[in-house]
Structures are given as structure tokens and as C-alpha cells.
Coordinates of C-alpha atoms in Angstrom, one line a residue:
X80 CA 0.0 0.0 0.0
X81 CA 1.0 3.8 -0.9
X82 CA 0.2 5.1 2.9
X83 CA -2.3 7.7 3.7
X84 CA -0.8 10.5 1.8
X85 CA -1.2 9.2 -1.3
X86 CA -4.9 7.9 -0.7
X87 CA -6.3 11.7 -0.6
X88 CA -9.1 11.7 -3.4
X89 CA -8.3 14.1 -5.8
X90 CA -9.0 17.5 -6.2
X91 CA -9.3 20.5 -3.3
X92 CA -7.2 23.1 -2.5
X93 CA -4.6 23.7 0.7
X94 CA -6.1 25.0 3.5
X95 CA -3.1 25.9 5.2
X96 CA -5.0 27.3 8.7
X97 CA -6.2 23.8 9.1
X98 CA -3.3 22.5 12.0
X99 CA -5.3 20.0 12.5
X100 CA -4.3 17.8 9.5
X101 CA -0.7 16.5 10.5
X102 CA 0.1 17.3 6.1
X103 CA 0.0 21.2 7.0
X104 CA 1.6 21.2 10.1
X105 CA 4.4 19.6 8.7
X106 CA 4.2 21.7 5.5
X107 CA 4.9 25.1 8.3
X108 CA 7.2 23.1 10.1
X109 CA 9.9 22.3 6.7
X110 CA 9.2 25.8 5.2
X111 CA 10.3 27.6 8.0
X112 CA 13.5 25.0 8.0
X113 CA 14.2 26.4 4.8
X114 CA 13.3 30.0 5.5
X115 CA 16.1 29.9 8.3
X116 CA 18.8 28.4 5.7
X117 CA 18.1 31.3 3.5
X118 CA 18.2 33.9 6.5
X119 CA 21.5 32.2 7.5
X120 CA 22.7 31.8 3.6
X121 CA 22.4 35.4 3.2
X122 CA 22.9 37.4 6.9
X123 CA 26.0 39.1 5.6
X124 CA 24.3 40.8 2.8
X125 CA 23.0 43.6 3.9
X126 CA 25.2 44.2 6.6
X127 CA 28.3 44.1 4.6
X128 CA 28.9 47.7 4.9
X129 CA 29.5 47.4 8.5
X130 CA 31.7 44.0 8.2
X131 CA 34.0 45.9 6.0
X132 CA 34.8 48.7 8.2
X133 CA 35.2 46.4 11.3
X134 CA 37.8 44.3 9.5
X135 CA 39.0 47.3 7.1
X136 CA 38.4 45.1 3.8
X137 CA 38.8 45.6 0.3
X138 CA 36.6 46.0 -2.4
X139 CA 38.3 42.8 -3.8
X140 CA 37.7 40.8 -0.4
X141 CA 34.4 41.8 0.2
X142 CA 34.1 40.6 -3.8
X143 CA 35.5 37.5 -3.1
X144 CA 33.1 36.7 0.3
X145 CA 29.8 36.9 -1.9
X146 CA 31.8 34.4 -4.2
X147 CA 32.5 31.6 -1.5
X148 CA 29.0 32.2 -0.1
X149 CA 27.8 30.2 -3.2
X150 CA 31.2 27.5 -3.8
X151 CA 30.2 24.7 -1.9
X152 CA 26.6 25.0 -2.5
X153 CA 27.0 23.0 -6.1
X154 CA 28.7 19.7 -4.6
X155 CA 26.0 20.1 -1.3
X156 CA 23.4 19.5 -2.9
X157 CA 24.2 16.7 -4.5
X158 CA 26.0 15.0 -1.3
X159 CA 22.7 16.2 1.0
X160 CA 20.7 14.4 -1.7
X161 CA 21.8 11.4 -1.5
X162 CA 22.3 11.4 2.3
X163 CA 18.7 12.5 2.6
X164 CA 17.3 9.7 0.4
X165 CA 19.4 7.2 3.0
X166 CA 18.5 8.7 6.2
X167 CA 15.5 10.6 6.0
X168 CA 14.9 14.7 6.1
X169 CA 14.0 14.4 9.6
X170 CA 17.8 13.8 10.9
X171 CA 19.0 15.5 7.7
X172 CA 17.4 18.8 8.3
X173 CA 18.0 19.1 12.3
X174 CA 21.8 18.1 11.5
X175 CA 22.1 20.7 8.9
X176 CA 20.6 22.8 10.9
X177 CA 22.8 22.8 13.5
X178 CA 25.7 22.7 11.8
X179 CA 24.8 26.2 9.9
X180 CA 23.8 27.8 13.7
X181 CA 27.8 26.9 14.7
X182 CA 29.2 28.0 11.0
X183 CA 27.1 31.5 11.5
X184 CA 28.3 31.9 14.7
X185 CA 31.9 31.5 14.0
X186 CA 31.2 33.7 10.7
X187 CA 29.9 36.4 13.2
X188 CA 32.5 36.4 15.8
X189 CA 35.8 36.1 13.1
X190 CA 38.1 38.7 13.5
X191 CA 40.2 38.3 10.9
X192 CA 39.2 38.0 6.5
X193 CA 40.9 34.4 6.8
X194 CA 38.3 33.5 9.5
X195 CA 35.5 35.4 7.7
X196 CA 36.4 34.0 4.4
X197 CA 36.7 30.3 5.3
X198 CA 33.4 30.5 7.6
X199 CA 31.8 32.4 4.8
X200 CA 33.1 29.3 2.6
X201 CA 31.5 26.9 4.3
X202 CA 28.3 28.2 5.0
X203 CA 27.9 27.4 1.5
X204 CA 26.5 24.3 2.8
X205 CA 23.6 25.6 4.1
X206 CA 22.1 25.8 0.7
X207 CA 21.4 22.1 0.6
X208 CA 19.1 22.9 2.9
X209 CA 16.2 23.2 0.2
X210 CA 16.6 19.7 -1.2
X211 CA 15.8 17.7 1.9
X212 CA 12.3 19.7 2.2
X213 CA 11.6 18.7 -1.0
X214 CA 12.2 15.4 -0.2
X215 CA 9.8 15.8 2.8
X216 CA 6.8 17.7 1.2
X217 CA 7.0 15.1 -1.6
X218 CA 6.5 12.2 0.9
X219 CA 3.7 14.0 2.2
X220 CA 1.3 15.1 -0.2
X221 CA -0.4 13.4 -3.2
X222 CA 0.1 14.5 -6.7
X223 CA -2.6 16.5 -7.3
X224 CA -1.4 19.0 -4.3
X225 CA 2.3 18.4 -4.2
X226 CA 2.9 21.4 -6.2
X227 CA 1.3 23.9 -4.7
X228 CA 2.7 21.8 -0.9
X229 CA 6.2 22.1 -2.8
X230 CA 5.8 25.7 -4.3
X231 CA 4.6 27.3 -0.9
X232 CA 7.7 25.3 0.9
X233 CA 9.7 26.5 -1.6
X234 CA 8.5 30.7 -1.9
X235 CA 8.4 31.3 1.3
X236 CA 11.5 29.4 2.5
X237 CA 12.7 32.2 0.1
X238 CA 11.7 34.9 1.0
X239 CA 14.4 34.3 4.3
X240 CA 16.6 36.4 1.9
X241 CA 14.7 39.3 1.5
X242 CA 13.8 39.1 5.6
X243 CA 16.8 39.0 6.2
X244 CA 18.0 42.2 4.1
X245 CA 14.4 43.6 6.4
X246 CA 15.4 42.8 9.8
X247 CA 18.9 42.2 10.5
X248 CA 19.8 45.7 9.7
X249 CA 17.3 46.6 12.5
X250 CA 18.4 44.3 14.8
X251 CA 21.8 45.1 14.8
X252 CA 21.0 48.8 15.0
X253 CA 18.8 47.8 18.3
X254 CA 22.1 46.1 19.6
X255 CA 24.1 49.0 19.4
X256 CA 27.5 49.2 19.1
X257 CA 30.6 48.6 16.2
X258 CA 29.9 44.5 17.1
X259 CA 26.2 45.0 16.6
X260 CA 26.3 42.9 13.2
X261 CA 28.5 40.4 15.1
X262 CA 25.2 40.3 17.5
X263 CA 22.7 40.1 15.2
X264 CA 24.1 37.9 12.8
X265 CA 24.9 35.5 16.0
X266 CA 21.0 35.9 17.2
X267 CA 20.1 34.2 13.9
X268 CA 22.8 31.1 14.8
X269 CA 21.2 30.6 18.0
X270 CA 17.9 30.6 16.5
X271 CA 18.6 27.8 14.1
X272 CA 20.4 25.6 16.6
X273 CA 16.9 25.9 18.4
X274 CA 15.2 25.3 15.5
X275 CA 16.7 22.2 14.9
X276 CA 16.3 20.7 18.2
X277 CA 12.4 21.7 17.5
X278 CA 12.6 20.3 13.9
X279 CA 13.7 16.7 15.0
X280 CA 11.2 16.5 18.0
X281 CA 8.5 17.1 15.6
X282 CA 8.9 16.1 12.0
X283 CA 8.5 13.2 10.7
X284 CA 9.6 11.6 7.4
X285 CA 6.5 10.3 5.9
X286 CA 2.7 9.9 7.3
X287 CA 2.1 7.2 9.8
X288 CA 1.8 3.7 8.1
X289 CA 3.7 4.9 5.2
X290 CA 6.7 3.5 3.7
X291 CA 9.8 5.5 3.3
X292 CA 11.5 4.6 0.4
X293 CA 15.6 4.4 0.3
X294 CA 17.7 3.7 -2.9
X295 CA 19.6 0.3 -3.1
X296 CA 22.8 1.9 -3.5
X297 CA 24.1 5.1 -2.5
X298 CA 27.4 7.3 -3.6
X299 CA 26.2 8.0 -6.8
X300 CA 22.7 8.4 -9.1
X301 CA 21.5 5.2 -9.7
X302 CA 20.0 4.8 -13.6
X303 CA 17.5 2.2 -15.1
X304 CA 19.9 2.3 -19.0
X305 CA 22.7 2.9 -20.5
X306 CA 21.5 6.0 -22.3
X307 CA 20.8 7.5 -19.1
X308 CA 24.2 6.3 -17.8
X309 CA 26.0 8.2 -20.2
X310 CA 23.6 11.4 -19.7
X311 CA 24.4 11.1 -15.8
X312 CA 28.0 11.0 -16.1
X313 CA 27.9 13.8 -19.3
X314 CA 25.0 15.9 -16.8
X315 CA 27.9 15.6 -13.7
X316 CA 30.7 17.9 -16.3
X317 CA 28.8 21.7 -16.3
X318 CA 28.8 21.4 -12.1
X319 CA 32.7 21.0 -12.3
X320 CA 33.4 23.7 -15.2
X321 CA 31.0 25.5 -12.8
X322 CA 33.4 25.2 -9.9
X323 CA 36.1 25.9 -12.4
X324 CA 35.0 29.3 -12.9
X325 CA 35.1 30.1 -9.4
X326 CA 38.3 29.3 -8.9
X327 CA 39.2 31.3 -11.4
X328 CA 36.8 34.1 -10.1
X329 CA 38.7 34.0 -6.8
X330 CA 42.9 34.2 -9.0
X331 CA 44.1 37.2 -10.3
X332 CA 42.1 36.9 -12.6
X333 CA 39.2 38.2 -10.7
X334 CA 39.5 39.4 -7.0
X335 CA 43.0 37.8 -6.4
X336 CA 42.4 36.2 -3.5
X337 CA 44.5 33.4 -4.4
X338 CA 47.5 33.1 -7.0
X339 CA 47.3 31.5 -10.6
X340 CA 49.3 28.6 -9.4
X341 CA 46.5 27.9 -6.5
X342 CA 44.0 28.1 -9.4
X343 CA 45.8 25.9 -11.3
X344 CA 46.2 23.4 -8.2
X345 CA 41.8 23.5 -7.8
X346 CA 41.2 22.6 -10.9
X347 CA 43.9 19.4 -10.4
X348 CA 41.8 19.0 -7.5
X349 CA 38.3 19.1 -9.6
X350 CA 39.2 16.7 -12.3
X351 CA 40.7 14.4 -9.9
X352 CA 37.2 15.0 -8.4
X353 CA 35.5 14.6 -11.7
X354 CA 37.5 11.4 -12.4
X355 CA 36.5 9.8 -9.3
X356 CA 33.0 10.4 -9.8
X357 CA 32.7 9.2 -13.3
X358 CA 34.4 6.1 -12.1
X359 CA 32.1 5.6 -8.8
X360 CA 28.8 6.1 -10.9
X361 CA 30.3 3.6 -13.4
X362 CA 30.9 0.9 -10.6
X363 CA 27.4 1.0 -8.8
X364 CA 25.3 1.1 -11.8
X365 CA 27.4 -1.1 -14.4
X366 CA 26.6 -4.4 -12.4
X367 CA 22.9 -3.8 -12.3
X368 CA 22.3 -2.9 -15.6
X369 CA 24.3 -5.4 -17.2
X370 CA 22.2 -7.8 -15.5
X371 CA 19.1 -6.3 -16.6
X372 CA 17.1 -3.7 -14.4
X373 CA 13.6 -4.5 -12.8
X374 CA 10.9 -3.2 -14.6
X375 CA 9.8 -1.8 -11.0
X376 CA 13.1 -0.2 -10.5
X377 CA 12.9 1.6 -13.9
X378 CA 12.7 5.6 -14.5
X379 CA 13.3 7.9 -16.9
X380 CA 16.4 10.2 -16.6
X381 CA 15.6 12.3 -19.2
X382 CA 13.0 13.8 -16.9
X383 CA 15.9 15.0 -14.7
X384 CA 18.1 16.5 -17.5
X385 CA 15.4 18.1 -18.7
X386 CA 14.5 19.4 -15.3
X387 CA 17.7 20.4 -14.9
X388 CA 18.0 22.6 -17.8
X389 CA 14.7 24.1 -16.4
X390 CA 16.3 24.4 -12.8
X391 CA 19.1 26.2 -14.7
X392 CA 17.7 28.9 -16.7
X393 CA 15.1 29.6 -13.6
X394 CA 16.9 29.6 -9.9
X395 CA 20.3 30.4 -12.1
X396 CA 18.9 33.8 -13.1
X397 CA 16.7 34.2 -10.5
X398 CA 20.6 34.1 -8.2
X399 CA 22.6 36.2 -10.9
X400 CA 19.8 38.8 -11.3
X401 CA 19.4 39.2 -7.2
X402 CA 22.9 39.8 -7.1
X403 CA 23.2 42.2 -9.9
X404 CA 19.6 44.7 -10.0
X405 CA 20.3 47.1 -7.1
X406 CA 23.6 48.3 -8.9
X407 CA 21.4 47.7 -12.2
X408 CA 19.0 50.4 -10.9
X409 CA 21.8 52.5 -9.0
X410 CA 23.7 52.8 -12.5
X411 CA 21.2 53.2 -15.2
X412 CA 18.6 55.7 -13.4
X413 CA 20.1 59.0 -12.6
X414 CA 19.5 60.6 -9.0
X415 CA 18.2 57.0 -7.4
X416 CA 20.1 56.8 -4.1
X417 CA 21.5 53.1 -3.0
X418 CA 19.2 52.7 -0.6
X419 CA 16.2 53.7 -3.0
X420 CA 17.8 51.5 -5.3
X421 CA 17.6 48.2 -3.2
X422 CA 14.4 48.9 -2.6
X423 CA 13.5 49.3 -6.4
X424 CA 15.2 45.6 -6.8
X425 CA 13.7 44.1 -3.8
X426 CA 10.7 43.4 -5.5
X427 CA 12.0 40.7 -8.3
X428 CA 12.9 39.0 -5.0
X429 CA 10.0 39.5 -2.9
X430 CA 7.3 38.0 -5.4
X431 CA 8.9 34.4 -4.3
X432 CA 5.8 34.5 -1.8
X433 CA 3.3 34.2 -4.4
X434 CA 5.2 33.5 -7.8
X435 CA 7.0 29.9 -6.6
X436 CA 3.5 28.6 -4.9
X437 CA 1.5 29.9 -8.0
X438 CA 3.7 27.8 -10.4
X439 CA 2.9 24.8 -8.5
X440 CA -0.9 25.6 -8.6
X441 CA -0.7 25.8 -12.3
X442 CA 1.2 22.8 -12.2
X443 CA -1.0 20.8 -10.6
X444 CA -3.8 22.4 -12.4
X445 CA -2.9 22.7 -15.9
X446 CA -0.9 20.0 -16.3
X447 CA 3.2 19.5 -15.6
X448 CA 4.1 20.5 -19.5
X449 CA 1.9 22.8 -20.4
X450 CA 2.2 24.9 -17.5
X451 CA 6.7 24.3 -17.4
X452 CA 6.1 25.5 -21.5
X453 CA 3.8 28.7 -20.5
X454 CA 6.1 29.4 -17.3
X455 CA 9.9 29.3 -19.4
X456 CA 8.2 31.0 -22.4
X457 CA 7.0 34.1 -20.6
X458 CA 10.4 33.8 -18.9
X459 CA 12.2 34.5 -21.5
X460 CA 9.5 37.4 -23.0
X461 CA 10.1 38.7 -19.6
X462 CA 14.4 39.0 -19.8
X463 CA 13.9 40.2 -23.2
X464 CA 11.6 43.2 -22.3
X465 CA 14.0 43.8 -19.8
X466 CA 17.0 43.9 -22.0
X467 CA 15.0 46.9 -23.8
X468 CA 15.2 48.9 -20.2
X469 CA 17.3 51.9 -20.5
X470 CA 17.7 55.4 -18.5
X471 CA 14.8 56.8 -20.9
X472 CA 12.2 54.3 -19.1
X473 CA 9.7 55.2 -16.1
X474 CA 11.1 54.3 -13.2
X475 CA 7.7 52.3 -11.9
X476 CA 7.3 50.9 -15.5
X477 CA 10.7 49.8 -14.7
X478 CA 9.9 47.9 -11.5
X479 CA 6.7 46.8 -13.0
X480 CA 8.6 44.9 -15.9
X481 CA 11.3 43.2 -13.2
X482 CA 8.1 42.0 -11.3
X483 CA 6.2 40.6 -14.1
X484 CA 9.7 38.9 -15.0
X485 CA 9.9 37.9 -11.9
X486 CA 6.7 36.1 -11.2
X487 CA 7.5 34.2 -14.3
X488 CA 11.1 33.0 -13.1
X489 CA 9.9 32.5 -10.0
X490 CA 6.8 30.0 -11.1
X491 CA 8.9 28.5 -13.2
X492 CA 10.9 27.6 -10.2
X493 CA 7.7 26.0 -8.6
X494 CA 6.6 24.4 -11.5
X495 CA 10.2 22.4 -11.5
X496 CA 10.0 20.7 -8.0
X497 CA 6.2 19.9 -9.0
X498 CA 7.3 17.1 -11.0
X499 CA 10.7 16.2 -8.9
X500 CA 8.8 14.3 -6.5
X501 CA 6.9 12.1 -8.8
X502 CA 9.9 10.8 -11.0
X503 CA 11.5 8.0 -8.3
X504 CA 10.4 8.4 -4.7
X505 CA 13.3 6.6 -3.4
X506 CA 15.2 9.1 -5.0
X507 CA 13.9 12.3 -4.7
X508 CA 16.7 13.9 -2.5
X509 CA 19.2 13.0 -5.4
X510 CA 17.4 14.6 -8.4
X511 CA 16.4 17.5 -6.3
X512 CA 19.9 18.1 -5.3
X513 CA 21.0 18.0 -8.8
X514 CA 18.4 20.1 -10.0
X515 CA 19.1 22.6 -7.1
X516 CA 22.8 22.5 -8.4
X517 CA 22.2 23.5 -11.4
X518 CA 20.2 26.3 -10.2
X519 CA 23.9 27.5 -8.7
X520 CA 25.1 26.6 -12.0
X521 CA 23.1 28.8 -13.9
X522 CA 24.1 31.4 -12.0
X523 CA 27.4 31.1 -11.8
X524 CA 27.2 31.0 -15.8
X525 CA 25.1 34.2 -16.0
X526 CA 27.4 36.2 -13.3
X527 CA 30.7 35.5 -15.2
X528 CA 28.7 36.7 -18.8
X529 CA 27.9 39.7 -16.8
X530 CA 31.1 40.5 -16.0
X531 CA 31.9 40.5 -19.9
X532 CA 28.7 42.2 -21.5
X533 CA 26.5 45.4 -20.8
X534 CA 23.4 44.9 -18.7
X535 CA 20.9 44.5 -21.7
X536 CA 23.3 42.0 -23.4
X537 CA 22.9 40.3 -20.4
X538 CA 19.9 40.0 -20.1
X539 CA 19.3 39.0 -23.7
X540 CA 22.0 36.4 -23.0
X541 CA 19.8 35.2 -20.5
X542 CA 16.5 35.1 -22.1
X543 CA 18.1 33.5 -25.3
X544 CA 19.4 30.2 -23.2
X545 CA 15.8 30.1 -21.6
X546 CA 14.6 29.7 -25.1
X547 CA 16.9 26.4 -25.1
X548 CA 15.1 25.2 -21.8
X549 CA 11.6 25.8 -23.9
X550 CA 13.1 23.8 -26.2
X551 CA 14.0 20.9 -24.1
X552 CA 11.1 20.9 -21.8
X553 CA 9.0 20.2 -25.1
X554 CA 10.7 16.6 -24.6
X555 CA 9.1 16.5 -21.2
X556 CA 6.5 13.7 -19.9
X557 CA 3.6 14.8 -18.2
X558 CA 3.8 12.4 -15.3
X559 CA 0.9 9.9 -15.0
X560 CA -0.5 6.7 -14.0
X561 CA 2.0 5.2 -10.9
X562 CA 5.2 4.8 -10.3
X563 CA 6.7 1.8 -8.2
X564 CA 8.7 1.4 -5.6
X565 CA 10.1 -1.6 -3.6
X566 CA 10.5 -1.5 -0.1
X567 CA 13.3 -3.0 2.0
X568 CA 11.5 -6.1 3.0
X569 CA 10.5 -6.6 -0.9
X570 CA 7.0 -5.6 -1.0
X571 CA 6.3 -3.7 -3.9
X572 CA 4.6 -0.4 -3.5
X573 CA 2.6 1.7 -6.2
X574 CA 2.1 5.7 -6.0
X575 CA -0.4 7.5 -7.8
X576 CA 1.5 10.1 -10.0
X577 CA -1.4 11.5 -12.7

């Protein structure tokens, strides 16, 4: 049998005021998991003004911070993936937790850029976070709701970006002081250690008398062919090149915070990395498939590439153009102060609370093509009207056209992780973390074409490779029927998917 969550009859909305049904408590409970990853991920943003006069930094090092906030995330989310899928999110997300509250407090009391950089390095990991709630709301919810379940855990976990640009500024201004950052900053540490003690006393993996599925082999993607062997190990070479770049964002080439030689010495490192991977993907799945895979074990990896692609032109910009639209606004409307400016560009972030749940609803709604089609395709409209933006534009038409953009990205992004949890159950922390690295990927991409091209060339540049997601998602399946999994004492289970 499925379990309980998967025998909800079809159709009905989310009433998420309704604590009484365990779904939506547990639905508050991971999205406000993920909320404090993103509050964590991104404390030192807006406080970087006052970080840089308490350690006297350079341009170059403050540069190079925003750079390792991001590094790790790409080979996180694949690792938290898998380790999800083998333990559960229950332990996965009150570990990671934890681990982030001791990583932000260190970042907040460093003293020195070494200390800042290398803390600021490896809360990187803290962006895995979102892949074990997706793991979570999947097991949760039936199809017909787990997009909107997924696109509400997903918006508003979010938003802990833009609440944290909001409040930490505040706080630290309440605290008083030169170390006031250090305080606030800290406060959110403690808060997540907390959180995670609260998180594992009360989360659960799946509804009771439900099965959780775990793959048969872990350290690497397990695939059902050859052709999707080949894709795996040919999908795994953009997240190193990714990496690559960074290194070579951090040389002298960039903001010199290493030498050429170091650079040369990561990427030894990376396709040694690289070479290892291909090898252990190679060993677990070889055996299997050359004896012939179970027709219950069987899935289709295209649905990940293409997701992946998705994942890529939607989170990827949705991270470069964050990063980039304050200065955007700052630099191409004359007598807009920096302040007035963030607050022009805080809206393409701020529509994650409707946008990311919307795109789910039309998921589930319209269909898991049609509405991933309609989502990418306005997408890309939307980059391109914003590639016509100049200094001649109203400023509110302005905003209005980075909004409309926005919901688009943003939906798109919901409309994703509406199909990741009905591809393989038993494997839903490892496709999400590969579609969430690719998110970083994107980004990564689209940060480094910035730094080569004018802002409307970038944007074009961002709405033509959207185009090539439209493409691919025409390949897409529309989930349906079941699928099957097989549970560890060999019973074999089928969930509704369509």
C-alpha cells in the first residue's frame, strides 16, 4: 500500500490554517526550516557595509566573500541528496541545521578576512538545505497538491533572503555598538540551533503507516539504462566547469584572492574529483544494468536532464539577477540613491511569496508540461523586455517589468519541483539536489557573462538560453499513471502520480 498521503481523493485546494491535518503542520514546520537556511545563507548581505569597516576590507575581499557564499553549495546539494534519500529529512534537516547555527556563529565572531572567508566558505552548505524539504513535502502530499505543498515550501522558505535584508539591519542597530552585526548575525545562529532541536522532536519523514523509500545503493545516481548512464555521467561535467569558474573568479584573474598557481592546483583538484566520480557512478550502476534492471526499478532520466535545464535557466537567473539589480537600478537611473535603489530591486525577490507557490498551482492544475512550456516561455519574454530597459524608461514601468519577470522566473521555479517528487520516490533527495545544483550553476554561468557584456546584453543572454530550456522541456513527460517502488523487506509499492 502507498500510505495515507497518497490515498487523498483528488482535487481540493490547501487549507493551510487547518493545523489540525498532520500534512500542513508539517508543511509550516519544513518551510520555515528552509526559511532559516536562506536567512543564515544570506545574513551578511545587507550588513556588509558594516563587516567591511570592522575588518577594514577591500573591495576585492568583500568581492570574493559573496563568491565563497555560493562554492560549496554545487557539490551540497548533491551529497545532502543522496544522504537525505538514506537517512531521511527528519535527521537530515535538524543536522544541517545545526551545523549552519555553529558555522554562522563563527562567521559572526571572526576577526580576521581568513576567519570570515573560510566560515563564509563553508556556509555554502547551508544551501542544501532546500533539497531535503523537498524530499519531505514530496512524501507528504499526493500528486494533485504536491505542487502547490512544494511551491509554498519553496516561496516562502525564500523569501528568508529578503527578511533578512528587512530585519537584520534593524536588529543590529537595536544592539548598538561597532559589534552589533556580530550580535545580530549571532542571534540568527542561536535561532537555528533551536530550530533544529524543534525540527527533529517534531517532523516526521513520511505519514504514519507509510513506507519510506531508500535507494539500493548510494554514492552515486542510480539509472535504469545505458543511455541515461551516459547522460548522468555527461550531466555531472557543467557542475565542475562551474566550480572551475570560481576558482578562477577567486585568481588574479578576478578578485586575487588566491594566485594563478592555487587556481591551477583547484582545478587538479576538480578533475581528480571529476575522475572519481565518473568512475564511482560507473561501478554502482554497471553491475545492475548489465544484468538487466527490474521493470519496478525503472525511471526515466531524461525527466531530470530536462529538469535540470529548467532548474538552470530559472533559480540560475533568478541568483545572478538578485545579485546584480540594485547596482542595475543604482547605474542606469540618474538621482536614485542606493538605498532607493535596493528597494526598487527588492521586489523581483520579494514575489517568491506568491510567484514559486503559483507555479505549482498551475502545475497541478494545468498540467506539468503545459504549465513548465507557459512558465519558461514568458520567462524569456520577460528577460527580453527587460534587455529593452534603458535610462529613458519610467522608473515604476521599470519595476513593474522586473516584477512581471519575476513572477515568471519565480513559477517557473515552482513548477520544477512539482514534477521532482513524482519521477522516483526513493530518489527524490538525489534529483532534487542535482536540479538545485544546477540552479547554482546557472548562475554562476550568468554572473561570469555579466562581468563581460552590458546589462541589456545580459539579459538578452539570459533570455536567449531560456529559449533552449523551452526547447528541451517540449521533450518533457507529463507524469501519470504510478510509479513503483520496492520496499526493503521486498513488498512492492505503487504511488499514484497523474
Amino acid at each position: 500500500m502507498a500510505g495515507p498521503a497518497l490515498a487523498t481523493p483528488s482535487g481540493g485546494g490547501l487549507n493551510l490554517l487547518n493545523f489540525a491535518e498532520q500534512k500542513i503542520k508539517m508543511l509550516h514546520l519544513t518551510w520555515f526550516a528552509f526559511f532559516l537556511t536562506f536567512v543564515i545563507w544570506f545574513a551578511h548581505a545587507p550588513l556588509l557595509i558594516h563587516i567591511k569597516e570592522a575588518l577594514a576590507l577591500t573591495d576585492a575581499q568583500v568581492k570574493a566573500l559573496l563568491i565563497l557564499n555560493v562554492a560549496i553549495t554545487i557539490p551540497a546539494r548533491i551529497v545532502v541528496g543522496m544522504l537525505v534519500d538514506r537517512y531521511g529529512p527528519r535527521i537530515m534537516y535538524s543536522l544541517l541545521l545545526f551545523i549552519s547555527a555553529l558555522l554562522c556563529i563563527g562567521f559572526a565572531f571572526a576577526q580576521t578576512f581568513d576567519a570570515l572567508a573560510l566560515f563564509r566558505f563553508l556556509l555554502g552548505f547551508v544551501g542544501a538545505g532546500f533539497v531535503v524539504g523537498i524530499r519531505l513535502v514530496g512524501e507528504w502530499f499526493p500528486h494533485h497538491q504536491v505542487g502547490t505543498a512544494e511551491g509554498i515550501y519553496g516561496g516562502w522558505g525564500n523569501f528568508g533572503s529578503a527578511a533578512a535584508a528587512m530585519t537584520l539591519p534593524l536588529l543590529a542597530l537595536a544592539y548598538g555598538g561597532a559589534d552589533g552585526w556580530r550580535y545580530a548575525i549571532g542571534t540568527v545562529g542561536v535561532i537555528s540551533a533551536v530550530y533544529a532541536l524543534v525540527f527533529y522532536k517534531y517532523a516526521r519523514n513520511t505519514p504514519k503507516g507509510s513506507v519510506y523509500f531508500k535507494p539500493k545503493k548510494t554514492g552515486a545516481m542510480v539509472v535504469s539504462s545505458w543511455g541515461a548512464l551516459w547522460g548522468l555521467i555527461l550531466m555531472n561535467i557543467p557542475m565542475h566547469l562551474a566550480l572551475g569558474m570560481l576558482a578562477w573568479r577567486l585568481s588574479p584573474a578576478g578578485v586575487n584572492l588566491f594566485s594563478t598557481d592555487m587556481m591551477y592546483v583547484f582545478w587538479g583538484i576538480l578533475l581528480l574529483l571529476f575522475t572519481v566520480q565518473t568512475q564511482q557512478t560507473w561501478r554502482i550502476n554497471v553491475e545492475h544494468l548489465r544484468a538487466g534492471v527490474a521493470e519496478a526499478d525503472k525511471y526515466s532520466f531524461k525527466q531530470v536532464s530536462i529538469l535540470n535545464i529548467a532548474y538552470f535557466a530559472t533559480f540560475g537567473s533568478e541568483l545572478a539577477v538578485v545579485s546584480m539589480l540594485p547596482l542595475y537600478f543604482l547605474e542606469t537611473f540618474e538621482g536614485i540613491s542606493a538605498v532607493k535603489a535596493g528597494m526598487l530591486a527588492s521586489g523581483f525577490a520579494f514575489m517568491n511569496l506568491v510567484s514559486r507557490p503559483m507555479g505549482g498551482w498551475f502545475s497541478d492544475k494545468f498540467g506539468r508540461r503545459r504549465s513548465m512550456l507557459m512558465l519558461i516561455g514568458g520567462l524569456a519574454a520577460g528577460y527580453f523586455l527587460m534587455g529593452l530597459m534603458d535610462s529613458h524608461w519610467w522608473i515604476p514601468l521599470a519595476v513593474l517589468a522586473t516584477m512581471a519577470c519575476s513572477f515568471f522566473v519565480q513559477a517557473g521555479e515552482g513548477a520544477v519541483f512539482a514534477i521532482v517528487p513524482l519521477i522516483k520516490r526513493s530518489m527524490t533527495g538525489q534529483i532534487a539536489g542535482m536540479a538545485g545544483a544546477y540552479g547554482n550553476v546557472g548562475a554562476v554561468v550568468y554572473l561570469t557573462v555579466l562581468s563581460y557584456v552590458s546589462y541589456s546584453m545580459f539579459f538578452y543572454v539570459i533570455a536567449a538560453s531560456a529559449l533552449v530550456g523551452l526547447v528541451a522541456v517540449m521533450f518533457l513527460d507529463d507524469p501519470k499513471g504510478h510509479i513503483t517502488e520496492v520496499g526493503e523487506d521486498g513488498t512492492v509499492h505503487r504511488i499514484n502520480v497523474g
